[in-house]
C-alpha cells in the first residue's frame, strides 16, 4: 500500500497564505522557514519538500499572488461597452487586493527587498495587465477613447487603481472616507478622462 501524501496542495496553499501574512504584517525578518512551518503545524522538511528553500518559496508566493489576481481580472466578462469593462476591471483590482491583502504587498510592494522573481514569473505577472490594454484598444477602435497609445492609457488607469488601493490597504486614507464609492468615482472619472 502506498504511503499517504502528506505534503499536498492544501498544505502548499496554507504555507503560501501564511508566508504572505507574515511578510505583510511583520516584514521580511519574520519569514523564517522554521517559523512558517511551526505556524502551519508542519515541519521544515515539508517546506523544503514543497518549495526547495526560501527563494523558491518567495517565487511561489509571487506566482500565487499574480495567479489569483489574474484569474479575478480575467473573469470580468467582455461586454459591448469596453469603457465599462475597464471600470469593472478597476473595481475587481480593489476587490482582489482586499480579498488577499497578504499577497498584495508581495505583488507590488517589494516585501523582501533582495527578492527578484524568476523571468517567467515576471512575464506571467505582466500578462495580468493585458486585459486592460486590450479593452483600451477596444475603446479607441470604437471611438470611445481618444486616439492614444493603448499601453499609456492602460497604465494610467492601472496606476490610479494601484495608488488608491495601496493607500487603503496600508491605512493611509483620511478617517471617515467612504472608500468604495470614492474609489469607483475616481476610476470612472479616470476612464472618462480618456474619452475622445
GROMACS .gro file of C-alpha atoms in nm:
model
  196
    1UNK     CA    1   0.000   0.000   0.000
    2UNK     CA    2   0.148   0.342  -0.096
    3UNK     CA    3   0.228   0.595   0.176
    4UNK     CA    4  -0.031   0.873   0.206
    5UNK     CA    5   0.082   1.203   0.059
    6UNK     CA    6   0.130   1.447   0.346
    7UNK     CA    7   0.286   1.734   0.152
    8UNK     CA    8  -0.016   1.804  -0.066
    9UNK     CA    9  -0.150   2.110  -0.244
   10UNK     CA   10  -0.366   2.208   0.056
   11UNK     CA   11  -0.053   2.234   0.272
   12UNK     CA   12   0.123   2.425  -0.005
   13UNK     CA   13  -0.161   2.680  -0.017
   14UNK     CA   14  -0.166   2.716   0.364
   15UNK     CA   15   0.210   2.777   0.366
   16UNK     CA   16   0.183   3.040   0.093
   17UNK     CA   17  -0.108   3.212   0.267
   18UNK     CA   18   0.079   3.226   0.598
   19UNK     CA   19   0.403   3.339   0.433
   20UNK     CA   20   0.213   3.629   0.277
   21UNK     CA   21   0.060   3.718   0.613
   22UNK     CA   22   0.399   3.718   0.785
   23UNK     CA   23   0.556   3.937   0.518
   24UNK     CA   24   0.273   4.190   0.504
   25UNK     CA   25   0.221   4.210   0.882
   26UNK     CA   26   0.576   4.184   1.016
   27UNK     CA   27   0.815   4.228   0.727
   28UNK     CA   28   1.083   4.007   0.575
   29UNK     CA   29   1.259   3.940   0.906
   30UNK     CA   30   0.956   3.746   1.027
   31UNK     CA   31   0.967   3.496   0.744
   32UNK     CA   32   1.187   3.209   0.851
   33UNK     CA   33   1.113   2.861   0.725
   34UNK     CA   34   1.115   2.729   1.083
   35UNK     CA   35   0.856   2.982   1.198
   36UNK     CA   36   0.646   2.933   0.886
   37UNK     CA   37   0.641   2.556   0.938
   38UNK     CA   38   0.551   2.595   1.307
   39UNK     CA   39   0.272   2.843   1.229
   40UNK     CA   40   0.115   2.599   0.982
   41UNK     CA   41   0.175   2.300   1.212
   42UNK     CA   42   0.411   2.118   0.979
   43UNK     CA   43   0.784   2.056   0.956
   44UNK     CA   44   1.059   2.249   0.783
   45UNK     CA   45   1.113   1.928   0.586
   46UNK     CA   46   0.766   1.976   0.439
   47UNK     CA   47   0.850   2.334   0.340
   48UNK     CA   48   1.172   2.218   0.171
   49UNK     CA   49   0.991   1.929   0.007
   50UNK     CA   50   0.725   2.158  -0.140
   51UNK     CA   51   0.942   2.459  -0.229
   52UNK     CA   52   1.308   2.366  -0.208
   53UNK     CA   53   1.406   2.667   0.005
   54UNK     CA   54   1.324   3.026   0.091
   55UNK     CA   55   1.400   3.175  -0.250
   56UNK     CA   56   1.175   2.923  -0.424
   57UNK     CA   57   0.906   2.982  -0.159
   58UNK     CA   58   0.915   3.357  -0.233
   59UNK     CA   59   0.890   3.292  -0.605
   60UNK     CA   60   0.595   3.056  -0.549
   61UNK     CA   61   0.432   3.323  -0.332
   62UNK     CA   62   0.477   3.582  -0.608
   63UNK     CA   63   0.336   3.337  -0.865
   64UNK     CA   64   0.036   3.253  -0.646
   65UNK     CA   65  -0.040   3.619  -0.580
   66UNK     CA   66  -0.046   3.705  -0.950
   67UNK     CA   67  -0.229   3.383  -1.040
   68UNK     CA   68  -0.517   3.471  -0.807
   69UNK     CA   69  -0.520   3.832  -0.922
   70UNK     CA   70  -0.503   3.737  -1.290
   71UNK     CA   71  -0.790   3.491  -1.255
   72UNK     CA   72  -1.011   3.757  -1.098
   73UNK     CA   73  -0.933   4.013  -1.370
   74UNK     CA   74  -0.987   3.753  -1.644
   75UNK     CA   75  -1.330   3.670  -1.501
   76UNK     CA   76  -1.460   4.018  -1.585
   77UNK     CA   77  -1.687   3.943  -1.882
   78UNK     CA   78  -1.640   4.136  -2.203
   79UNK     CA   79  -1.946   4.341  -2.293
   80UNK     CA   80  -2.033   4.577  -2.576
   81UNK     CA   81  -1.901   4.868  -2.367
   82UNK     CA   82  -1.521   4.850  -2.331
   83UNK     CA   83  -1.509   5.160  -2.109
   84UNK     CA   84  -1.746   4.999  -1.860
   85UNK     CA   85  -1.537   4.681  -1.883
   86UNK     CA   86  -1.230   4.886  -1.788
   87UNK     CA   87  -1.414   5.037  -1.491
   88UNK     CA   88  -1.521   4.691  -1.378
   89UNK     CA   89  -1.161   4.570  -1.402
   90UNK     CA   90  -1.063   4.860  -1.179
   91UNK     CA   91  -1.327   4.755  -0.927
   92UNK     CA   92  -1.203   4.395  -0.943
   93UNK     CA   93  -0.849   4.522  -0.881
   94UNK     CA   94  -0.963   4.659  -0.545
   95UNK     CA   95  -1.177   4.355  -0.463
   96UNK     CA   96  -0.883   4.126  -0.530
   97UNK     CA   97  -0.647   4.330  -0.314
   98UNK     CA   98  -0.893   4.336  -0.026
   99UNK     CA   99  -0.965   3.963  -0.060
  100UNK     CA  100  -0.593   3.876  -0.047
  101UNK     CA  101  -0.413   4.164   0.126
  102UNK     CA  102  -0.138   3.927   0.235
  103UNK     CA  103  -0.049   3.882  -0.133
  104UNK     CA  104  -0.081   4.246  -0.238
  105UNK     CA  105   0.247   4.356  -0.080
  106UNK     CA  106   0.423   4.058  -0.236
  107UNK     CA  107   0.291   4.156  -0.578
  108UNK     CA  108   0.363   4.528  -0.571
  109UNK     CA  109   0.547   4.624  -0.255
  110UNK     CA  110   0.888   4.458  -0.272
  111UNK     CA  111   0.809   4.278   0.054
  112UNK     CA  112   1.158   4.126   0.050
  113UNK     CA  113   1.392   4.388  -0.099
  114UNK     CA  114   1.652   4.135  -0.214
  115UNK     CA  115   1.398   3.907  -0.383
  116UNK     CA  116   1.397   3.901  -0.763
  117UNK     CA  117   1.126   3.687  -0.925
  118UNK     CA  118   1.223   3.446  -1.200
  119UNK     CA  119   1.180   3.589  -1.550
  120UNK     CA  120   0.892   3.352  -1.631
  121UNK     CA  121   0.720   3.471  -1.313
  122UNK     CA  122   0.766   3.834  -1.415
  123UNK     CA  123   0.622   3.757  -1.756
  124UNK     CA  124   0.318   3.586  -1.600
  125UNK     CA  125   0.271   3.894  -1.379
  126UNK     CA  126   0.287   4.126  -1.682
  127UNK     CA  127   0.014   3.925  -1.854
  128UNK     CA  128  -0.234   4.026  -1.581
  129UNK     CA  129  -0.213   4.380  -1.728
  130UNK     CA  130  -0.303   4.276  -2.084
  131UNK     CA  131  -0.684   4.266  -2.040
  132UNK     CA  132  -0.676   4.637  -1.953
  133UNK     CA  133  -0.462   4.714  -2.259
  134UNK     CA  134  -0.696   4.507  -2.477
  135UNK     CA  135  -1.003   4.695  -2.351
  136UNK     CA  136  -0.835   5.032  -2.401
  137UNK     CA  137  -0.769   4.922  -2.760
  138UNK     CA  138  -1.135   4.828  -2.799
  139UNK     CA  139  -1.238   5.168  -2.662
  140UNK     CA  140  -1.005   5.351  -2.903
  141UNK     CA  141  -1.126   5.148  -3.203
  142UNK     CA  142  -1.488   5.214  -3.105
  143UNK     CA  143  -1.420   5.589  -3.091
  144UNK     CA  144  -1.495   5.600  -2.717
  145UNK     CA  145  -1.137   5.692  -2.620
  146UNK     CA  146  -0.914   5.944  -2.791
  147UNK     CA  147  -0.652   5.803  -3.024
  148UNK     CA  148  -0.380   5.733  -2.766
  149UNK     CA  149  -0.117   5.463  -2.718
  150UNK     CA  150  -0.315   5.180  -2.559
  151UNK     CA  151  -0.049   5.097  -2.301
  152UNK     CA  152  -0.022   5.461  -2.188
  153UNK     CA  153  -0.392   5.488  -2.109
  154UNK     CA  154  -0.400   5.142  -1.954
  155UNK     CA  155  -0.102   5.224  -1.733
  156UNK     CA  156  -0.261   5.549  -1.612
  157UNK     CA  157  -0.584   5.366  -1.529
  158UNK     CA  158  -0.392   5.086  -1.356
  159UNK     CA  159  -0.179   5.337  -1.165
  160UNK     CA  160  -0.482   5.516  -1.024
  161UNK     CA  161  -0.628   5.186  -0.903
  162UNK     CA  162  -0.295   5.081  -0.756
  163UNK     CA  163  -0.238   5.410  -0.577
  164UNK     CA  164  -0.579   5.422  -0.413
  165UNK     CA  165  -0.574   5.056  -0.316
  166UNK     CA  166  -0.223   5.089  -0.172
  167UNK     CA  167  -0.334   5.385   0.040
  168UNK     CA  168  -0.635   5.187   0.162
  169UNK     CA  169  -0.450   4.865   0.243
  170UNK     CA  170  -0.172   5.050   0.422
  171UNK     CA  171  -0.421   5.251   0.630
  172UNK     CA  172  -0.319   5.585   0.479
  173UNK     CA  173  -0.658   5.723   0.378
  174UNK     CA  174  -0.807   6.006   0.583
  175UNK     CA  175  -1.054   5.897   0.851
  176UNK     CA  176  -1.418   5.899   0.753
  177UNK     CA  177  -1.363   5.840   0.381
  178UNK     CA  178  -1.626   5.613   0.231
  179UNK     CA  179  -1.373   5.420   0.029
  180UNK     CA  180  -1.586   5.209  -0.208
  181UNK     CA  181  -1.791   5.495  -0.360
  182UNK     CA  182  -1.491   5.731  -0.371
  183UNK     CA  183  -1.282   5.464  -0.541
  184UNK     CA  184  -1.548   5.389  -0.802
  185UNK     CA  185  -1.599   5.760  -0.878
  186UNK     CA  186  -1.223   5.804  -0.921
  187UNK     CA  187  -1.196   5.504  -1.156
  188UNK     CA  188  -1.492   5.628  -1.362
  189UNK     CA  189  -1.351   5.982  -1.375
  190UNK     CA  190  -1.015   5.849  -1.493
  191UNK     CA  191  -1.182   5.639  -1.763
  192UNK     CA  192  -1.395   5.937  -1.871
  193UNK     CA  193  -1.080   6.149  -1.899
  194UNK     CA  194  -0.960   5.931  -2.187
  195UNK     CA  195  -1.273   5.985  -2.393
  196UNK     CA  196  -1.226   6.138  -2.737
   0.00000   0.00000   0.00000
